[in-house]
Amino acid sequence: MDVQKRGRRFGGINISALIPYFLLIVILIIMGVYQPGVINFNWLNRQADSWITLALAGIGQTLVFMIGGTDLSVGGLISFTNCLAAVYMPESPLGIAAFSLGIILIGAIAGMFNGLIIVKFRLQPFIATLTTWAIWSGAALCILSVDGGDVPKAFTGALLHKFGSVKVSLILLILLGIAGVFFKVSRLGIALLAVGSNEKGAYFGGISVARTKIAVYMISGTLAACAGLFRTAQVSSGSPTAGDAFILLSCAAAVIGGCSPATGHYSFTGAILGAVIMRLLTNLMVVMGVSSYMTSFLQGVILILSVCISSFTVLFHNRKKMEVDV
């Protein structure tokens, strides 16, 4: 199986990969019309704090999509880690660091559990992660039944800190984009493409399908826990429903980012741009005075259009392949 040939192009250009860039340019132009001069470095710094949470969840969802799965538990994990941090995080710097690492470890274990029950019990990813979403959401409610909690200022300051004039969130977004380039050529990145393309072919090619799936779900769980920590720092409180919106939004970020298991295309940068687009769309609707209900509608329309374009690309690839084979 030649994984490298899966990313065929339309006229030398991968249409799916261009979707997030096109949408981002359109939204920025419209924002520039409604708010001239608002888009600058300070604006970018402020917005990065709201982008990082969804970007982390979107990257995890992208990787899960690429192996033919889905991870609904990200919403429950974000809610759980948010409530846990808001209620139990200690005040001392050392305690904050240890507690944060513990939360990230919980995310990794939760992701590993998802992978294990999917692989060992052959459960559908949708059903398995829906179940674990309910578990983590219930655990969040046990910790905090209503919005509240008290987040240490040292923790909030650390995650919302600036290095010079650049926010930590913006630096992390850039580092995540760079990390994605190296991940794609890593052993796990190549195995992920192989498993997503053809599980049986990957298995007979010497790739451990089970380990690959478990590793991908572990990464998704880890990133969801990190997203929960950033969410906590941003709002300085906890909520048992904090992560619910991230279930759909993380899927949207992955799809809009150009993730396509059929063509083998995905990128961390695409998922980040997908997250940015979803957040900017919400901001744009507020500026334009559009109802929040219409915002959800437009998000759905953009998601559907992205799926349609991706499907068209796949159909075109398959048709060209058939013509070449003939």
PDB file of C-alpha atoms in Angstrom, residues 17-287:
ATOM      1  CA  ALA A  17      -6.562  22.056   1.878  1.00  0.00           C
ATOM      2  CA  LEU A  18      -7.556  25.439   0.445  1.00  0.00           C
ATOM      3  CA  ILE A  19     -10.979  25.621   2.130  1.00  0.00           C
ATOM      4  CA  PRO A  20      -9.802  27.087   5.467  1.00  0.00           C
ATOM      5  CA  TYR A  21      -7.589  29.689   3.803  1.00  0.00           C
ATOM      6  CA  PHE A  22     -10.397  30.845   1.505  1.00  0.00           C
ATOM      7  CA  LEU A  23     -12.932  31.065   4.336  1.00  0.00           C
ATOM      8  CA  LEU A  24     -10.480  32.886   6.601  1.00  0.00           C
ATOM      9  CA  ILE A  25      -9.734  35.515   3.943  1.00  0.00           C
ATOM     10  CA  VAL A  26     -13.452  36.079   3.285  1.00  0.00           C
ATOM     11  CA  ILE A  27     -14.254  36.492   6.999  1.00  0.00           C
ATOM     12  CA  LEU A  28     -11.306  38.842   7.572  1.00  0.00           C
ATOM     13  CA  ILE A  29     -12.348  41.006   4.612  1.00  0.00           C
ATOM     14  CA  ILE A  30     -15.907  41.278   5.941  1.00  0.00           C
ATOM     15  CA  MET A  31     -14.602  42.093   9.427  1.00  0.00           C
ATOM     16  CA  GLY A  32     -12.369  44.765   7.930  1.00  0.00           C
ATOM     17  CA  VAL A  33     -15.391  46.340   6.250  1.00  0.00           C
ATOM     18  CA  TYR A  34     -17.488  46.394   9.427  1.00  0.00           C
ATOM     19  CA  GLN A  35     -14.613  47.318  11.755  1.00  0.00           C
ATOM     20  CA  PRO A  36     -11.893  49.163   9.812  1.00  0.00           C
ATOM     21  CA  GLY A  37      -8.486  49.007  11.459  1.00  0.00           C
ATOM     22  CA  VAL A  38      -9.521  46.470  14.110  1.00  0.00           C
ATOM     23  CA  ILE A  39      -7.307  43.711  12.722  1.00  0.00           C
ATOM     24  CA  ASN A  40      -3.816  44.271  14.104  1.00  0.00           C
ATOM     25  CA  PHE A  41      -1.257  42.517  16.295  1.00  0.00           C
ATOM     26  CA  ASN A  42      -2.975  43.446  19.560  1.00  0.00           C
ATOM     27  CA  TRP A  43      -6.246  42.056  18.202  1.00  0.00           C
ATOM     28  CA  LEU A  44      -4.446  38.849  17.206  1.00  0.00           C
ATOM     29  CA  ASN A  45      -3.025  38.531  20.716  1.00  0.00           C
ATOM     30  CA  ARG A  46      -6.439  38.947  22.332  1.00  0.00           C
ATOM     31  CA  GLN A  47      -8.162  36.526  19.992  1.00  0.00           C
ATOM     32  CA  ALA A  48      -5.520  33.810  20.416  1.00  0.00           C
ATOM     33  CA  ASP A  49      -6.784  33.085  23.927  1.00  0.00           C
ATOM     34  CA  SER A  50     -10.198  32.125  22.544  1.00  0.00           C
ATOM     35  CA  TRP A  51      -8.718  30.171  19.627  1.00  0.00           C
ATOM     36  CA  ILE A  52      -6.347  27.883  21.527  1.00  0.00           C
ATOM     37  CA  THR A  53      -9.026  25.882  23.368  1.00  0.00           C
ATOM     38  CA  LEU A  54     -10.936  24.943  20.225  1.00  0.00           C
ATOM     39  CA  ALA A  55      -7.717  24.432  18.258  1.00  0.00           C
ATOM     40  CA  LEU A  56      -6.502  21.815  20.754  1.00  0.00           C
ATOM     41  CA  ALA A  57      -9.809  19.938  20.625  1.00  0.00           C
ATOM     42  CA  GLY A  58      -9.922  20.288  16.829  1.00  0.00           C
ATOM     43  CA  ILE A  59      -6.467  18.790  16.335  1.00  0.00           C
ATOM     44  CA  GLY A  60      -7.395  15.791  18.481  1.00  0.00           C
ATOM     45  CA  GLN A  61     -10.623  15.325  16.550  1.00  0.00           C
ATOM     46  CA  THR A  62      -8.734  15.573  13.254  1.00  0.00           C
ATOM     47  CA  LEU A  63      -6.421  12.712  14.196  1.00  0.00           C
ATOM     48  CA  VAL A  64      -9.362  10.572  15.310  1.00  0.00           C
ATOM     49  CA  PHE A  65     -11.213  11.300  12.056  1.00  0.00           C
ATOM     50  CA  MET A  66      -8.180  10.137  10.089  1.00  0.00           C
ATOM     51  CA  ILE A  67      -8.456   6.611  11.525  1.00  0.00           C
ATOM     52  CA  GLY A  68     -12.163   6.502  10.736  1.00  0.00           C
ATOM     53  CA  GLY A  69     -13.314   7.297  14.266  1.00  0.00           C
ATOM     54  CA  THR A  70     -14.888  10.101  16.235  1.00  0.00           C
ATOM     55  CA  ASP A  71     -14.375  11.335  19.789  1.00  0.00           C
ATOM     56  CA  LEU A  72     -17.474  12.741  21.453  1.00  0.00           C
ATOM     57  CA  SER A  73     -15.866  12.440  24.875  1.00  0.00           C
ATOM     58  CA  VAL A  74     -13.870  15.650  24.316  1.00  0.00           C
ATOM     59  CA  GLY A  75     -16.860  17.660  25.542  1.00  0.00           C
ATOM     60  CA  GLY A  76     -17.146  15.701  28.773  1.00  0.00           C
ATOM     61  CA  LEU A  77     -13.395  15.794  29.374  1.00  0.00           C
ATOM     62  CA  ILE A  78     -13.245  19.562  28.926  1.00  0.00           C
ATOM     63  CA  SER A  79     -16.142  19.991  31.355  1.00  0.00           C
ATOM     64  CA  PHE A  80     -14.580  17.608  33.885  1.00  0.00           C
ATOM     65  CA  THR A  81     -11.098  19.140  33.800  1.00  0.00           C
ATOM     66  CA  ASN A  82     -12.612  22.632  33.944  1.00  0.00           C
ATOM     67  CA  CYS A  83     -14.637  21.816  37.075  1.00  0.00           C
ATOM     68  CA  LEU A  84     -11.785  19.875  38.670  1.00  0.00           C
ATOM     69  CA  ALA A  85      -9.360  22.763  38.223  1.00  0.00           C
ATOM     70  CA  ALA A  86     -11.874  25.394  39.341  1.00  0.00           C
ATOM     71  CA  VAL A  87     -12.631  23.585  42.604  1.00  0.00           C
ATOM     72  CA  TYR A  88      -9.494  21.719  43.650  1.00  0.00           C
ATOM     73  CA  MET A  89      -6.482  23.477  42.123  1.00  0.00           C
ATOM     74  CA  PRO A  90      -4.034  24.566  44.874  1.00  0.00           C
ATOM     75  CA  GLU A  91      -2.678  28.099  45.212  1.00  0.00           C
ATOM     76  CA  SER A  92       1.071  27.406  45.281  1.00  0.00           C
ATOM     77  CA  PRO A  93       3.023  27.510  41.974  1.00  0.00           C
ATOM     78  CA  LEU A  94       4.432  24.021  42.533  1.00  0.00           C
ATOM     79  CA  GLY A  95       0.980  22.704  43.401  1.00  0.00           C
ATOM     80  CA  ILE A  96      -0.491  24.309  40.283  1.00  0.00           C
ATOM     81  CA  ALA A  97       2.157  22.697  38.073  1.00  0.00           C
ATOM     82  CA  ALA A  98       1.679  19.248  39.641  1.00  0.00           C
ATOM     83  CA  PHE A  99      -2.111  19.537  39.510  1.00  0.00           C
ATOM     84  CA  SER A 100      -2.035  20.589  35.850  1.00  0.00           C
ATOM     85  CA  LEU A 101       0.199  17.649  34.946  1.00  0.00           C
ATOM     86  CA  GLY A 102      -2.208  15.370  36.815  1.00  0.00           C
ATOM     87  CA  ILE A 103      -5.137  16.676  34.777  1.00  0.00           C
ATOM     88  CA  ILE A 104      -3.226  16.124  31.528  1.00  0.00           C
ATOM     89  CA  LEU A 105      -2.450  12.572  32.686  1.00  0.00           C
ATOM     90  CA  ILE A 106      -6.165  12.014  33.355  1.00  0.00           C
ATOM     91  CA  GLY A 107      -6.864  13.116  29.783  1.00  0.00           C
ATOM     92  CA  ALA A 108      -4.317  10.656  28.407  1.00  0.00           C
ATOM     93  CA  ILE A 109      -5.758   7.797  30.488  1.00  0.00           C
ATOM     94  CA  ALA A 110      -9.292   8.721  29.414  1.00  0.00           C
ATOM     95  CA  GLY A 111      -8.202   8.662  25.776  1.00  0.00           C
ATOM     96  CA  MET A 112      -6.453   5.326  26.255  1.00  0.00           C
ATOM     97  CA  PHE A 113      -9.656   3.932  27.776  1.00  0.00           C
ATOM     98  CA  ASN A 114     -11.607   5.085  24.719  1.00  0.00           C
ATOM     99  CA  GLY A 115      -9.127   3.377  22.430  1.00  0.00           C
ATOM    100  CA  LEU A 116      -9.102   0.160  24.452  1.00  0.00           C
ATOM    101  CA  ILE A 117     -12.877  -0.316  24.538  1.00  0.00           C
ATOM    102  CA  ILE A 118     -13.117   0.475  20.823  1.00  0.00           C
ATOM    103  CA  VAL A 119     -10.322  -1.938  19.892  1.00  0.00           C
ATOM    104  CA  LYS A 120     -10.881  -4.753  22.393  1.00  0.00           C
ATOM    105  CA  PHE A 121     -14.684  -4.793  22.426  1.00  0.00           C
ATOM    106  CA  ARG A 122     -15.068  -3.699  18.795  1.00  0.00           C
ATOM    107  CA  LEU A 123     -17.519  -0.969  19.735  1.00  0.00           C
ATOM    108  CA  GLN A 124     -18.467   1.747  17.285  1.00  0.00           C
ATOM    109  CA  PRO A 125     -16.450   4.884  18.149  1.00  0.00           C
ATOM    110  CA  PHE A 126     -19.624   6.972  18.214  1.00  0.00           C
ATOM    111  CA  ILE A 127     -21.275   4.739  20.830  1.00  0.00           C
ATOM    112  CA  ALA A 128     -18.104   4.213  22.878  1.00  0.00           C
ATOM    113  CA  THR A 129     -17.189   7.896  23.130  1.00  0.00           C
ATOM    114  CA  LEU A 130     -20.809   8.946  23.646  1.00  0.00           C
ATOM    115  CA  THR A 131     -20.794   6.692  26.704  1.00  0.00           C
ATOM    116  CA  THR A 132     -17.551   8.107  28.066  1.00  0.00           C
ATOM    117  CA  TRP A 133     -18.812  11.630  27.355  1.00  0.00           C
ATOM    118  CA  ALA A 134     -21.771  10.878  29.635  1.00  0.00           C
ATOM    119  CA  ILE A 135     -19.411   9.519  32.306  1.00  0.00           C
ATOM    120  CA  TRP A 136     -17.152  12.577  32.307  1.00  0.00           C
ATOM    121  CA  SER A 137     -20.091  14.973  32.127  1.00  0.00           C
ATOM    122  CA  GLY A 138     -21.649  13.224  35.117  1.00  0.00           C
ATOM    123  CA  ALA A 139     -18.357  13.443  37.000  1.00  0.00           C
ATOM    124  CA  ALA A 140     -18.222  17.177  36.256  1.00  0.00           C
ATOM    125  CA  LEU A 141     -21.709  17.582  37.719  1.00  0.00           C
ATOM    126  CA  CYS A 142     -20.657  15.706  40.851  1.00  0.00           C
ATOM    127  CA  ILE A 143     -17.800  18.170  41.361  1.00  0.00           C
ATOM    128  CA  LEU A 144     -19.724  21.318  40.492  1.00  0.00           C
ATOM    129  CA  SER A 145     -23.507  21.234  40.065  1.00  0.00           C
ATOM    130  CA  VAL A 146     -23.703  24.908  39.044  1.00  0.00           C
ATOM    131  CA  ASP A 147     -21.265  27.392  37.550  1.00  0.00           C
ATOM    132  CA  GLY A 148     -18.701  28.575  40.077  1.00  0.00           C
ATOM    133  CA  GLY A 149     -15.372  27.737  41.633  1.00  0.00           C
ATOM    134  CA  ASP A 150     -12.292  29.827  42.292  1.00  0.00           C
ATOM    135  CA  VAL A 151      -9.273  29.647  40.002  1.00  0.00           C
ATOM    136  CA  PRO A 152      -5.857  30.689  41.396  1.00  0.00           C
ATOM    137  CA  LYS A 153      -4.628  33.928  39.853  1.00  0.00           C
ATOM    138  CA  ALA A 154      -1.176  32.406  39.409  1.00  0.00           C
ATOM    139  CA  PHE A 155      -2.651  29.733  37.128  1.00  0.00           C
ATOM    140  CA  THR A 156      -4.658  32.222  35.082  1.00  0.00           C
ATOM    141  CA  GLY A 157      -1.656  34.501  34.790  1.00  0.00           C
ATOM    142  CA  ALA A 158       0.595  31.659  33.622  1.00  0.00           C
ATOM    143  CA  LEU A 159      -1.618  30.534  30.731  1.00  0.00           C
ATOM    144  CA  LEU A 160      -2.644  34.049  29.710  1.00  0.00           C
ATOM    145  CA  HIS A 161       0.891  35.391  30.145  1.00  0.00           C
ATOM    146  CA  LYS A 162       2.877  37.345  27.553  1.00  0.00           C
ATOM    147  CA  PHE A 163       6.451  36.682  26.465  1.00  0.00           C
ATOM    148  CA  GLY A 164       7.469  40.161  25.492  1.00  0.00           C
ATOM    149  CA  SER A 165       4.456  41.298  23.512  1.00  0.00           C
ATOM    150  CA  VAL A 166       3.282  37.841  22.391  1.00  0.00           C
ATOM    151  CA  LYS A 167       0.640  35.829  24.251  1.00  0.00           C
ATOM    152  CA  VAL A 168       1.374  32.249  25.339  1.00  0.00           C
ATOM    153  CA  SER A 169      -1.697  31.129  23.375  1.00  0.00           C
ATOM    154  CA  LEU A 170      -0.381  32.605  20.130  1.00  0.00           C
ATOM    155  CA  ILE A 171       3.033  31.024  20.640  1.00  0.00           C
ATOM    156  CA  LEU A 172       1.420  27.641  21.284  1.00  0.00           C
ATOM    157  CA  LEU A 173      -0.711  27.910  18.140  1.00  0.00           C
ATOM    158  CA  ILE A 174       2.428  28.494  16.087  1.00  0.00           C
ATOM    159  CA  LEU A 175       4.271  25.633  17.810  1.00  0.00           C
ATOM    160  CA  LEU A 176       1.322  23.299  17.231  1.00  0.00           C
ATOM    161  CA  GLY A 177       1.358  24.122  13.528  1.00  0.00           C
ATOM    162  CA  ILE A 178       5.079  23.342  13.357  1.00  0.00           C
ATOM    163  CA  ALA A 179       4.636  20.145  15.402  1.00  0.00           C
ATOM    164  CA  GLY A 180       2.037  18.973  12.888  1.00  0.00           C
ATOM    165  CA  VAL A 181       4.631  19.003  10.105  1.00  0.00           C
ATOM    166  CA  PHE A 182       6.908  16.670  12.059  1.00  0.00           C
ATOM    167  CA  PHE A 183       4.004  14.496  13.224  1.00  0.00           C
ATOM    168  CA  LYS A 184       2.950  13.693   9.650  1.00  0.00           C
ATOM    169  CA  VAL A 185       6.341  12.166   8.859  1.00  0.00           C
ATOM    170  CA  SER A 186       6.656  10.401  12.211  1.00  0.00           C
ATOM    171  CA  ARG A 187       6.087   6.687  12.639  1.00  0.00           C
ATOM    172  CA  LEU A 188       2.671   7.261  14.221  1.00  0.00           C
ATOM    173  CA  GLY A 189       1.710   9.811  11.568  1.00  0.00           C
ATOM    174  CA  ILE A 190       2.443   7.364   8.756  1.00  0.00           C
ATOM    175  CA  ALA A 191       0.692   4.519  10.601  1.00  0.00           C
ATOM    176  CA  LEU A 192      -2.345   6.754  11.110  1.00  0.00           C
ATOM    177  CA  LEU A 193      -2.671   7.316   7.354  1.00  0.00           C
ATOM    178  CA  ALA A 194      -2.256   3.627   6.637  1.00  0.00           C
ATOM    179  CA  VAL A 195      -4.915   2.578   9.161  1.00  0.00           C
ATOM    180  CA  GLY A 196      -7.318   5.242   7.944  1.00  0.00           C
ATOM    181  CA  SER A 197      -6.848   4.120   4.343  1.00  0.00           C
ATOM    182  CA  ASN A 198      -7.120   0.369   4.773  1.00  0.00           C
ATOM    183  CA  GLU A 199      -7.038  -1.368   8.154  1.00  0.00           C
ATOM    184  CA  LYS A 200      -6.467  -4.833   6.722  1.00  0.00           C
ATOM    185  CA  GLY A 201      -3.771  -3.583   4.395  1.00  0.00           C
ATOM    186  CA  ALA A 202      -2.077  -1.785   7.279  1.00  0.00           C
ATOM    187  CA  TYR A 203      -2.239  -4.924   9.433  1.00  0.00           C
ATOM    188  CA  PHE A 204      -0.698  -7.134   6.749  1.00  0.00           C
ATOM    189  CA  GLY A 205       1.865  -4.411   6.137  1.00  0.00           C
ATOM    190  CA  GLY A 206       3.168  -4.879   9.679  1.00  0.00           C
ATOM    191  CA  ILE A 207       1.442  -1.936  11.330  1.00  0.00           C
ATOM    192  CA  SER A 208      -0.204  -2.483  14.719  1.00  0.00           C
ATOM    193  CA  VAL A 209      -3.722  -1.213  14.071  1.00  0.00           C
ATOM    194  CA  ALA A 210      -4.749  -1.558  17.721  1.00  0.00           C
ATOM    195  CA  ARG A 211      -1.770   0.386  19.069  1.00  0.00           C
ATOM    196  CA  THR A 212      -2.222   3.095  16.460  1.00  0.00           C
ATOM    197  CA  LYS A 213      -5.874   3.609  17.370  1.00  0.00           C
ATOM    198  CA  ILE A 214      -5.181   3.635  21.097  1.00  0.00           C
ATOM    199  CA  ALA A 215      -2.322   6.114  20.629  1.00  0.00           C
ATOM    200  CA  VAL A 216      -4.523   8.443  18.564  1.00  0.00           C
ATOM    201  CA  TYR A 217      -7.303   8.418  21.166  1.00  0.00           C
ATOM    202  CA  MET A 218      -4.707   9.049  23.885  1.00  0.00           C
ATOM    203  CA  ILE A 219      -3.527  12.134  22.015  1.00  0.00           C
ATOM    204  CA  SER A 220      -7.114  13.316  21.607  1.00  0.00           C
ATOM    205  CA  GLY A 221      -7.785  12.868  25.325  1.00  0.00           C
ATOM    206  CA  THR A 222      -4.567  14.652  26.266  1.00  0.00           C
ATOM    207  CA  LEU A 223      -5.378  17.616  24.028  1.00  0.00           C
ATOM    208  CA  ALA A 224      -8.932  17.763  25.410  1.00  0.00           C
ATOM    209  CA  ALA A 225      -7.543  17.960  28.951  1.00  0.00           C
ATOM    210  CA  CYS A 226      -5.197  20.768  27.880  1.00  0.00           C
ATOM    211  CA  ALA A 227      -8.171  22.523  26.290  1.00  0.00           C
ATOM    212  CA  GLY A 228     -10.007  22.234  29.600  1.00  0.00           C
ATOM    213  CA  LEU A 229      -7.114  23.906  31.406  1.00  0.00           C
ATOM    214  CA  PHE A 230      -7.051  26.809  28.965  1.00  0.00           C
ATOM    215  CA  ARG A 231     -10.818  27.135  29.217  1.00  0.00           C
ATOM    216  CA  THR A 232     -10.463  27.374  32.992  1.00  0.00           C
ATOM    217  CA  ALA A 233      -7.826  30.092  32.720  1.00  0.00           C
ATOM    218  CA  GLN A 234      -9.936  32.091  30.264  1.00  0.00           C
ATOM    219  CA  VAL A 235     -13.162  32.182  32.296  1.00  0.00           C
ATOM    220  CA  SER A 236     -11.591  31.893  35.803  1.00  0.00           C
ATOM    221  CA  SER A 237     -14.403  29.585  36.900  1.00  0.00           C
ATOM    222  CA  GLY A 238     -15.883  26.151  36.307  1.00  0.00           C
ATOM    223  CA  SER A 239     -19.042  24.937  34.597  1.00  0.00           C
ATOM    224  CA  PRO A 240     -20.419  21.380  34.279  1.00  0.00           C
ATOM    225  CA  THR A 241     -21.450  22.202  30.700  1.00  0.00           C
ATOM    226  CA  ALA A 242     -18.268  24.050  29.688  1.00  0.00           C
ATOM    227  CA  GLY A 243     -17.278  21.458  27.101  1.00  0.00           C
ATOM    228  CA  ASP A 244     -20.638  20.633  25.533  1.00  0.00           C
ATOM    229  CA  ALA A 245     -20.266  23.114  22.667  1.00  0.00           C
ATOM    230  CA  PHE A 246     -16.827  21.728  21.820  1.00  0.00           C
ATOM    231  CA  ILE A 247     -18.230  18.410  20.605  1.00  0.00           C
ATOM    232  CA  LEU A 248     -19.699  19.898  17.433  1.00  0.00           C
ATOM    233  CA  LEU A 249     -17.183  22.734  17.182  1.00  0.00           C
ATOM    234  CA  SER A 250     -14.180  20.385  17.290  1.00  0.00           C
ATOM    235  CA  CYS A 251     -15.721  18.269  14.523  1.00  0.00           C
ATOM    236  CA  ALA A 252     -16.382  21.426  12.513  1.00  0.00           C
ATOM    237  CA  ALA A 253     -12.804  22.628  13.004  1.00  0.00           C
ATOM    238  CA  ALA A 254     -11.490  19.292  11.719  1.00  0.00           C
ATOM    239  CA  VAL A 255     -13.736  19.215   8.642  1.00  0.00           C
ATOM    240  CA  ILE A 256     -13.321  22.891   7.748  1.00  0.00           C
ATOM    241  CA  GLY A 257      -9.587  22.418   8.244  1.00  0.00           C
ATOM    242  CA  GLY A 258      -9.580  20.079   5.254  1.00  0.00           C
ATOM    243  CA  CYS A 259      -9.371  16.754   7.089  1.00  0.00           C
ATOM    244  CA  SER A 260     -10.191  13.976   4.605  1.00  0.00           C
ATOM    245  CA  PRO A 261      -9.476  10.305   5.406  1.00  0.00           C
ATOM    246  CA  ALA A 262     -10.399   9.340   1.826  1.00  0.00           C
ATOM    247  CA  THR A 263      -7.618  11.450   0.312  1.00  0.00           C
ATOM    248  CA  GLY A 264      -5.193  11.152   3.214  1.00  0.00           C
ATOM    249  CA  HIS A 265      -5.058  14.901   3.742  1.00  0.00           C
ATOM    250  CA  TYR A 266      -4.932  16.506   7.174  1.00  0.00           C
ATOM    251  CA  SER A 267      -2.820  19.037   8.996  1.00  0.00           C
ATOM    252  CA  PHE A 268      -2.598  20.597  12.426  1.00  0.00           C
ATOM    253  CA  THR A 269      -2.529  23.981  10.712  1.00  0.00           C
ATOM    254  CA  GLY A 270      -5.801  23.198   8.952  1.00  0.00           C
ATOM    255  CA  ALA A 271      -7.463  22.263  12.242  1.00  0.00           C
ATOM    256  CA  ILE A 272      -6.141  25.455  13.840  1.00  0.00           C
ATOM    257  CA  LEU A 273      -7.504  27.532  10.965  1.00  0.00           C
ATOM    258  CA  GLY A 274     -10.818  25.688  11.265  1.00  0.00           C
ATOM    259  CA  ALA A 275     -10.971  26.659  14.932  1.00  0.00           C
ATOM    260  CA  VAL A 276     -10.068  30.261  14.123  1.00  0.00           C
ATOM    261  CA  ILE A 277     -12.789  30.423  11.465  1.00  0.00           C
ATOM    262  CA  MET A 278     -15.477  29.128  13.821  1.00  0.00           C
ATOM    263  CA  ARG A 279     -14.505  31.659  16.495  1.00  0.00           C
ATOM    264  CA  LEU A 280     -14.239  34.564  14.061  1.00  0.00           C
ATOM    265  CA  LEU A 281     -17.608  33.700  12.572  1.00  0.00           C
ATOM    266  CA  THR A 282     -19.181  34.044  16.022  1.00  0.00           C
ATOM    267  CA  ASN A 283     -17.429  37.385  16.566  1.00  0.00           C
ATOM    268  CA  LEU A 284     -18.497  38.610  13.139  1.00  0.00           C
ATOM    269  CA  MET A 285     -22.134  37.792  13.794  1.00  0.00           C
ATOM    270  CA  VAL A 286     -21.990  39.772  17.046  1.00  0.00           C
ATOM    271  CA  VAL A 287     -20.479  42.768  15.262  1.00  0.00           C
TER     272      VAL A 287
END
